[in-house]
């Protein structure tokens, strides 16, 4: 294992310290629990909070800031955060209009966020949760009952964060998040495995000429393993499954999100985007917004995922709204 780390047991702690030191104008660390907080979280605003295992950066800690998350709660690598993290983070950024937890559909995340929500509700703090389950690859996986939450989480955090920034109510913010989840679908693939520092060896094995279609962001098995194909062939496999699932149809306006799994060069992601654009054009599906880059990763895994979100006019406006976080910023 070759990684830029000091001590295995301090990987997450030291990474968070570096994040806070690099962006002191945007984020700060909670004094008593492992949580990243927005430095300027305003009052009279719904607090939008997410979290999950580390190793997927910039999600979620890199999305704390104006127009996105008020707090993020990271667990150990690929391990859910604890209820006290979500609870204390919510208390720290609660602006008086309630708390929305955006939760990826993984069993540990759901259980621990629910416990935190129960504790908040017991203190009279309004709290709602929305489960993101946009992965069309498999119905059940190692860590889930039902579909996994993947790239749609990033889009939900941006759009919902912008809505909360406008002063919307907790109910309005929750309904928007549910609408995003209902209209987003994703699927990914891997060319290589990744190595969790505590394990010291690859999570799974792939031959030098193999790829896995439908891989999860923790290395969970996908739909099938096969010989490596061209980018165009891979896009057709992923995008066909995504489009047919919702289904997306001719005339739809979409946000197309090509995400790298952490070890894929940006040049290759743009090849994927080019092929995706051609694929959707033939289907009569119009890309009106896009995002290309490494935003929800799996450590150093090589691969990509494709996410499509069917947009309405409100979603377009909120996507375009200013955002300023360590991992995503425009319009500021």
Tab-separated table of C-alpha atoms in Angstrom:
chain	number	residue	atom	x	y	z
A	1	UNK	CA	0.000	0.000	0.000
A	2	UNK	CA	1.399	3.393	-1.025
A	3	UNK	CA	-0.522	6.409	0.257
A	4	UNK	CA	0.238	9.952	1.391
A	5	UNK	CA	-0.605	9.313	5.033
A	6	UNK	CA	1.136	9.343	8.406
A	7	UNK	CA	-0.686	6.972	10.743
A	8	UNK	CA	-3.524	4.760	9.508
A	9	UNK	CA	-5.686	5.489	12.526
A	10	UNK	CA	-5.365	9.272	12.002
A	11	UNK	CA	-6.201	9.485	8.282
A	12	UNK	CA	-9.661	11.005	8.699
A	13	UNK	CA	-8.684	13.266	11.601
A	14	UNK	CA	-5.667	14.761	9.826
A	15	UNK	CA	-7.555	15.128	6.539
A	16	UNK	CA	-10.286	17.119	8.275
A	17	UNK	CA	-7.709	19.311	9.997
A	18	UNK	CA	-6.163	20.026	6.610
A	19	UNK	CA	-9.555	20.873	5.111
A	20	UNK	CA	-10.286	23.374	7.894
A	21	UNK	CA	-6.838	24.974	7.642
A	22	UNK	CA	-7.091	25.252	3.853
A	23	UNK	CA	-10.555	26.867	3.919
A	24	UNK	CA	-10.899	28.822	7.181
A	25	UNK	CA	-13.196	31.311	5.447
A	26	UNK	CA	-15.697	28.564	4.658
A	27	UNK	CA	-15.586	25.779	7.244
A	28	UNK	CA	-14.619	24.967	10.796
A	29	UNK	CA	-14.458	21.786	12.850
A	30	UNK	CA	-16.915	21.049	15.645
A	31	UNK	CA	-15.105	21.318	18.997
A	32	UNK	CA	-16.309	18.013	20.459
A	33	UNK	CA	-17.458	15.653	17.703
A	34	UNK	CA	-16.214	14.839	14.215
A	35	UNK	CA	-18.221	17.283	12.097
A	36	UNK	CA	-17.464	20.017	9.585
A	37	UNK	CA	-19.548	23.171	10.074
A	38	UNK	CA	-20.204	26.197	7.933
A	39	UNK	CA	-18.499	29.207	9.501
A	40	UNK	CA	-21.359	31.590	8.693
A	41	UNK	CA	-24.456	29.401	9.095
A	42	UNK	CA	-27.219	32.009	9.322
A	43	UNK	CA	-30.244	32.164	11.576
A	44	UNK	CA	-33.793	31.849	10.248
A	45	UNK	CA	-32.764	29.205	7.746
A	46	UNK	CA	-33.337	25.461	7.463
A	47	UNK	CA	-30.094	23.681	8.331
A	48	UNK	CA	-29.196	21.161	5.607
A	49	UNK	CA	-26.942	18.374	6.873
A	50	UNK	CA	-25.529	15.214	5.359
A	51	UNK	CA	-22.788	12.742	6.093
A	52	UNK	CA	-21.472	9.242	5.653
A	53	UNK	CA	-18.255	7.319	5.562
A	54	UNK	CA	-15.071	9.120	4.580
A	55	UNK	CA	-13.235	8.172	1.404
A	56	UNK	CA	-15.742	9.806	-0.977
A	57	UNK	CA	-14.309	13.333	-0.901
A	58	UNK	CA	-15.199	15.995	-1.734
A	59	UNK	CA	-18.602	14.569	-0.737
A	60	UNK	CA	-19.755	15.457	1.932
A	61	UNK	CA	-17.289	17.606	3.861
A	62	UNK	CA	-16.184	19.472	0.747
A	63	UNK	CA	-19.748	20.640	0.142
A	64	UNK	CA	-20.147	22.607	3.370
A	65	UNK	CA	-20.598	26.310	2.763
A	66	UNK	CA	-22.850	28.965	1.261
A	67	UNK	CA	-25.588	27.528	-0.936
A	68	UNK	CA	-25.058	23.900	-0.037
A	69	UNK	CA	-24.603	22.119	3.325
A	70	UNK	CA	-24.535	23.707	6.764
A	71	UNK	CA	-22.744	20.698	8.239
A	72	UNK	CA	-21.349	17.323	7.263
A	73	UNK	CA	-20.607	14.363	9.508
A	74	UNK	CA	-17.821	12.035	8.317
A	75	UNK	CA	-17.299	8.540	9.680
A	76	UNK	CA	-14.167	6.481	9.323
A	77	UNK	CA	-13.304	5.322	5.797
A	78	UNK	CA	-16.424	3.678	4.326
A	79	UNK	CA	-18.021	3.596	7.815
A	80	UNK	CA	-21.175	5.429	8.883
A	81	UNK	CA	-20.866	8.345	11.317
A	82	UNK	CA	-22.400	7.946	14.753
A	83	UNK	CA	-25.722	9.425	15.949
A	84	UNK	CA	-23.997	11.837	18.322
A	85	UNK	CA	-22.112	13.376	15.379
A	86	UNK	CA	-25.348	14.119	13.489
A	87	UNK	CA	-27.074	15.300	16.653
A	88	UNK	CA	-24.324	17.686	17.785
A	89	UNK	CA	-23.773	19.010	14.259
A	90	UNK	CA	-27.477	19.809	13.944
A	91	UNK	CA	-27.492	21.568	17.303
A	92	UNK	CA	-24.508	23.655	16.234
A	93	UNK	CA	-26.029	24.925	12.974
A	94	UNK	CA	-29.741	24.936	13.779
A	95	UNK	CA	-30.958	28.351	12.695
A	96	UNK	CA	-34.448	28.106	14.174
A	97	UNK	CA	-36.303	26.790	11.096
A	98	UNK	CA	-35.547	23.114	11.570
A	99	UNK	CA	-33.109	20.549	10.195
A	100	UNK	CA	-33.124	18.482	7.007
A	101	UNK	CA	-30.948	15.380	6.931
A	102	UNK	CA	-30.028	14.187	3.422
A	103	UNK	CA	-29.184	10.510	3.823
A	104	UNK	CA	-27.722	8.078	1.287
A	105	UNK	CA	-29.487	4.718	1.305
A	106	UNK	CA	-27.009	2.674	3.312
A	107	UNK	CA	-28.238	0.725	6.313
A	108	UNK	CA	-25.792	2.197	8.841
A	109	UNK	CA	-26.422	5.775	7.679
A	110	UNK	CA	-30.193	5.359	7.864
A	111	UNK	CA	-30.119	3.836	11.353
A	112	UNK	CA	-27.773	6.441	12.820
A	113	UNK	CA	-29.426	9.463	11.208
A	114	UNK	CA	-32.791	8.202	12.491
A	115	UNK	CA	-31.437	7.987	16.035
A	116	UNK	CA	-30.091	11.539	15.753
A	117	UNK	CA	-33.442	12.753	14.392
A	118	UNK	CA	-35.240	11.132	17.307
A	119	UNK	CA	-32.957	12.925	19.765
A	120	UNK	CA	-33.564	16.273	18.058
A	121	UNK	CA	-37.308	15.749	17.975
A	122	UNK	CA	-37.196	14.918	21.667
A	123	UNK	CA	-35.846	18.415	22.272
A	124	UNK	CA	-38.533	20.034	20.159
A	125	UNK	CA	-36.313	20.743	17.130
A	126	UNK	CA	-38.215	20.169	13.859
A	127	UNK	CA	-36.346	17.601	11.763
A	128	UNK	CA	-37.015	15.801	8.478
A	129	UNK	CA	-35.055	13.251	6.475
A	130	UNK	CA	-34.892	12.350	2.790
A	131	UNK	CA	-33.301	9.092	1.659
A	132	UNK	CA	-31.412	9.249	-1.649
A	133	UNK	CA	-31.572	5.994	-3.639
A	134	UNK	CA	-30.673	6.791	-7.239
A	135	UNK	CA	-28.394	3.861	-8.177
A	136	UNK	CA	-30.092	1.688	-10.819
A	137	UNK	CA	-27.341	-0.970	-10.894
A	138	UNK	CA	-28.679	-3.339	-8.233
A	139	UNK	CA	-31.738	-3.531	-6.017
A	140	UNK	CA	-29.980	-4.751	-2.855
A	141	UNK	CA	-26.292	-4.635	-1.956
A	142	UNK	CA	-23.871	-5.427	0.847
A	143	UNK	CA	-24.818	-2.306	2.807
A	144	UNK	CA	-28.353	-1.583	1.602
A	145	UNK	CA	-31.901	-2.754	1.406
A	146	UNK	CA	-33.077	-1.303	-1.887
A	147	UNK	CA	-31.095	0.938	-4.187
A	148	UNK	CA	-27.906	2.676	-3.116
A	149	UNK	CA	-27.523	6.436	-2.818
A	150	UNK	CA	-24.779	7.749	-5.097
A	151	UNK	CA	-24.313	10.706	-7.494
A	152	UNK	CA	-27.821	12.048	-6.995
A	153	UNK	CA	-26.764	12.995	-3.481
A	154	UNK	CA	-24.408	15.692	-4.778
A	155	UNK	CA	-27.111	17.205	-6.984
A	156	UNK	CA	-29.664	17.116	-4.175
A	157	UNK	CA	-27.283	18.855	-1.778
A	158	UNK	CA	-26.645	21.670	-4.266
A	159	UNK	CA	-30.259	22.249	-5.295
A	160	UNK	CA	-31.733	21.841	-1.827
A	161	UNK	CA	-28.975	23.944	-0.262
A	162	UNK	CA	-29.826	26.799	-2.617
A	163	UNK	CA	-33.513	26.536	-1.715
A	164	UNK	CA	-32.722	26.668	2.000
A	165	UNK	CA	-30.502	29.702	1.385
A	166	UNK	CA	-33.578	31.543	0.075
A	167	UNK	CA	-35.333	31.077	3.412
A	168	UNK	CA	-37.714	28.290	2.376
A	169	UNK	CA	-39.577	26.337	5.034
A	170	UNK	CA	-38.564	22.871	6.216
A	171	UNK	CA	-41.530	21.343	4.402
A	172	UNK	CA	-40.642	23.138	1.157
A	173	UNK	CA	-37.027	22.050	1.351
A	174	UNK	CA	-37.992	18.452	2.100
A	175	UNK	CA	-40.461	18.258	-0.808
A	176	UNK	CA	-37.870	19.656	-3.207
A	177	UNK	CA	-35.330	17.070	-2.065
A	178	UNK	CA	-37.881	14.311	-2.617
A	179	UNK	CA	-38.584	15.687	-6.090
A	180	UNK	CA	-34.904	15.638	-6.968
A	181	UNK	CA	-34.593	12.049	-5.757
A	182	UNK	CA	-37.635	10.995	-7.771
A	183	UNK	CA	-36.133	12.405	-10.984
A	184	UNK	CA	-32.493	11.307	-10.722
A	185	UNK	CA	-30.859	8.043	-11.729
A	186	UNK	CA	-27.205	6.884	-11.659
A	187	UNK	CA	-24.954	3.971	-12.523
A	188	UNK	CA	-21.212	3.459	-12.200
A	189	UNK	CA	-18.350	1.211	-13.231
A	190	UNK	CA	-14.817	0.422	-12.087
A	191	UNK	CA	-11.573	-0.301	-13.909
A	192	UNK	CA	-9.648	-0.914	-10.652
A	193	UNK	CA	-10.307	-1.540	-6.989
A	194	UNK	CA	-9.385	0.802	-4.136
A	195	UNK	CA	-7.438	0.253	-0.930
A	196	UNK	CA	-8.865	1.211	2.463
A	197	UNK	CA	-5.882	2.308	4.599
A	198	UNK	CA	-6.901	0.156	7.570
A	199	UNK	CA	-7.113	-2.918	5.339
A	200	UNK	CA	-3.862	-2.305	3.490
A	201	UNK	CA	-4.925	-4.258	0.413
A	202	UNK	CA	-7.402	-3.810	-2.454
A	203	UNK	CA	-11.070	-4.208	-1.535
A	204	UNK	CA	-11.579	-6.583	-4.464
A	205	UNK	CA	-9.563	-7.945	-7.363
A	206	UNK	CA	-9.972	-7.074	-11.027
A	207	UNK	CA	-7.829	-8.603	-13.752
A	208	UNK	CA	-5.713	-6.283	-15.911
A	209	UNK	CA	-8.223	-6.633	-18.763
A	210	UNK	CA	-11.412	-6.627	-16.660
A	211	UNK	CA	-13.954	-4.043	-15.533
A	212	UNK	CA	-16.998	-4.200	-13.270
A	213	UNK	CA	-20.304	-2.665	-14.355
A	214	UNK	CA	-22.621	-1.368	-11.632
A	215	UNK	CA	-19.981	-1.119	-8.895
A	216	UNK	CA	-20.873	0.590	-5.613
A	217	UNK	CA	-18.928	3.471	-4.088
A	218	UNK	CA	-17.537	1.161	-1.379
A	219	UNK	CA	-16.523	-1.501	-3.882
A	220	UNK	CA	-19.775	-3.439	-3.564
A	221	UNK	CA	-20.337	-5.920	-6.405
A	222	UNK	CA	-22.102	-4.653	-9.502
A	223	UNK	CA	-24.175	-6.303	-12.203
A	224	UNK	CA	-21.430	-8.081	-14.076
A	225	UNK	CA	-17.706	-8.352	-14.660
A	226	UNK	CA	-16.438	-8.329	-18.216
A	227	UNK	CA	-13.513	-7.503	-20.468
A	228	UNK	CA	-12.691	-3.805	-20.749
A	229	UNK	CA	-14.667	-1.989	-23.458
A	230	UNK	CA	-14.213	1.366	-25.157
A	231	UNK	CA	-15.514	4.509	-23.463
A	232	UNK	CA	-18.321	4.699	-26.024
A	233	UNK	CA	-19.420	1.130	-25.289
A	234	UNK	CA	-19.269	1.728	-21.536
A	235	UNK	CA	-21.364	4.888	-21.861
A	236	UNK	CA	-23.952	3.026	-23.897
A	237	UNK	CA	-24.237	0.312	-21.225
A	238	UNK	CA	-24.514	2.759	-18.326
A	239	UNK	CA	-26.648	5.405	-20.014
A	240	UNK	CA	-29.101	2.915	-21.542
A	241	UNK	CA	-29.823	1.468	-18.107
A	242	UNK	CA	-30.167	4.932	-16.555
A	243	UNK	CA	-32.427	6.298	-19.301
A	244	UNK	CA	-34.726	3.278	-19.387
A	245	UNK	CA	-35.177	3.167	-15.626
A	246	UNK	CA	-36.934	6.494	-14.956
A	247	UNK	CA	-37.630	6.466	-17.890
A	248	UNK	CA	-36.172	9.590	-19.481
A	249	UNK	CA	-37.799	10.416	-22.803
A	250	UNK	CA	-37.373	12.613	-25.858
A	251	UNK	CA	-37.906	16.261	-24.969
A	252	UNK	CA	-36.645	15.934	-21.391
A	253	UNK	CA	-34.177	18.570	-20.221
A	254	UNK	CA	-31.512	17.088	-17.984
A	255	UNK	CA	-28.478	17.782	-15.894
A	256	UNK	CA	-25.787	15.318	-17.033
A	257	UNK	CA	-23.249	14.482	-14.324
A	258	UNK	CA	-20.129	12.497	-15.264
A	259	UNK	CA	-18.348	11.640	-12.046
A	260	UNK	CA	-14.880	10.203	-11.552
A	261	UNK	CA	-14.338	7.569	-8.859
A	262	UNK	CA	-11.138	9.237	-7.631
A	263	UNK	CA	-8.383	7.889	-9.876
A	264	UNK	CA	-9.726	8.700	-13.335
A	265	UNK	CA	-8.015	11.534	-15.245
A	266	UNK	CA	-10.229	14.469	-16.143
A	267	UNK	CA	-9.295	13.994	-19.795
A	268	UNK	CA	-10.970	10.576	-19.739
A	269	UNK	CA	-14.057	11.947	-17.998
A	270	UNK	CA	-14.464	14.443	-20.836
A	271	UNK	CA	-14.297	11.568	-23.331
A	272	UNK	CA	-17.117	9.932	-21.372
A	273	UNK	CA	-19.076	13.199	-21.377
A	274	UNK	CA	-18.598	13.573	-25.120
A	275	UNK	CA	-19.956	10.073	-25.727
A	276	UNK	CA	-22.815	10.670	-23.290
A	277	UNK	CA	-23.761	13.905	-25.060
A	278	UNK	CA	-23.887	12.079	-28.396
A	279	UNK	CA	-25.921	9.234	-26.878
A	280	UNK	CA	-28.519	11.569	-25.367
A	281	UNK	CA	-28.764	13.704	-28.499
A	282	UNK	CA	-29.775	10.621	-30.471
A	283	UNK	CA	-32.492	9.962	-27.878
A	284	UNK	CA	-33.831	13.510	-28.136
A	285	UNK	CA	-32.834	14.216	-24.526
A	286	UNK	CA	-31.393	17.704	-24.102
A	287	UNK	CA	-28.505	18.457	-21.753
A	288	UNK	CA	-29.126	21.934	-20.331
A	289	UNK	CA	-26.803	21.707	-17.304
A	290	UNK	CA	-23.750	19.563	-16.614
A	291	UNK	CA	-21.108	18.636	-14.076
A	292	UNK	CA	-17.879	16.772	-14.875
A	293	UNK	CA	-15.221	15.821	-12.348
A	294	UNK	CA	-14.446	13.861	-9.196
A	295	UNK	CA	-17.214	14.751	-6.741
A	296	UNK	CA	-18.273	11.448	-5.132
A	297	UNK	CA	-15.262	9.180	-5.095
A	298	UNK	CA	-14.106	5.821	-3.826
A	299	UNK	CA	-10.589	6.664	-2.679
A	300	UNK	CA	-8.248	6.037	-5.654
A	301	UNK	CA	-10.570	3.771	-7.665
A	302	UNK	CA	-10.413	4.238	-11.432
A	303	UNK	CA	-13.829	4.366	-13.050
A	304	UNK	CA	-16.792	6.647	-13.468
A	305	UNK	CA	-20.493	7.020	-12.919
A	306	UNK	CA	-23.200	8.656	-14.989
A	307	UNK	CA	-26.045	10.546	-13.329
A	308	UNK	CA	-29.002	12.135	-15.091
A	309	UNK	CA	-31.448	14.491	-13.386
A	310	UNK	CA	-34.642	15.511	-15.173
A	311	UNK	CA	-34.894	19.229	-14.502
A	312	UNK	CA	-37.838	21.523	-13.995
A	313	UNK	CA	-37.577	25.319	-14.040
A	314	UNK	CA	-37.105	25.633	-10.283
A	315	UNK	CA	-34.289	23.079	-10.280
A	316	UNK	CA	-32.523	24.944	-13.092
A	317	UNK	CA	-32.723	28.218	-11.193
A	318	UNK	CA	-31.461	26.666	-7.970
A	319	UNK	CA	-28.633	24.823	-9.715
A	320	UNK	CA	-27.468	28.141	-11.189
A	321	UNK	CA	-27.654	29.917	-7.816
A	322	UNK	CA	-24.327	30.947	-6.252
A	323	UNK	CA	-22.458	28.326	-4.232
A	324	UNK	CA	-19.216	28.618	-2.297
A	325	UNK	CA	-17.790	25.450	-0.743
A	326	UNK	CA	-14.338	23.843	-0.789
A	327	UNK	CA	-15.474	21.364	-3.436
A	328	UNK	CA	-17.958	23.331	-5.544
A	329	UNK	CA	-18.219	27.041	-6.209
A	330	UNK	CA	-19.562	29.449	-8.797
A	331	UNK	CA	-21.380	32.759	-8.985
A	332	UNK	CA	-19.581	34.269	-5.984
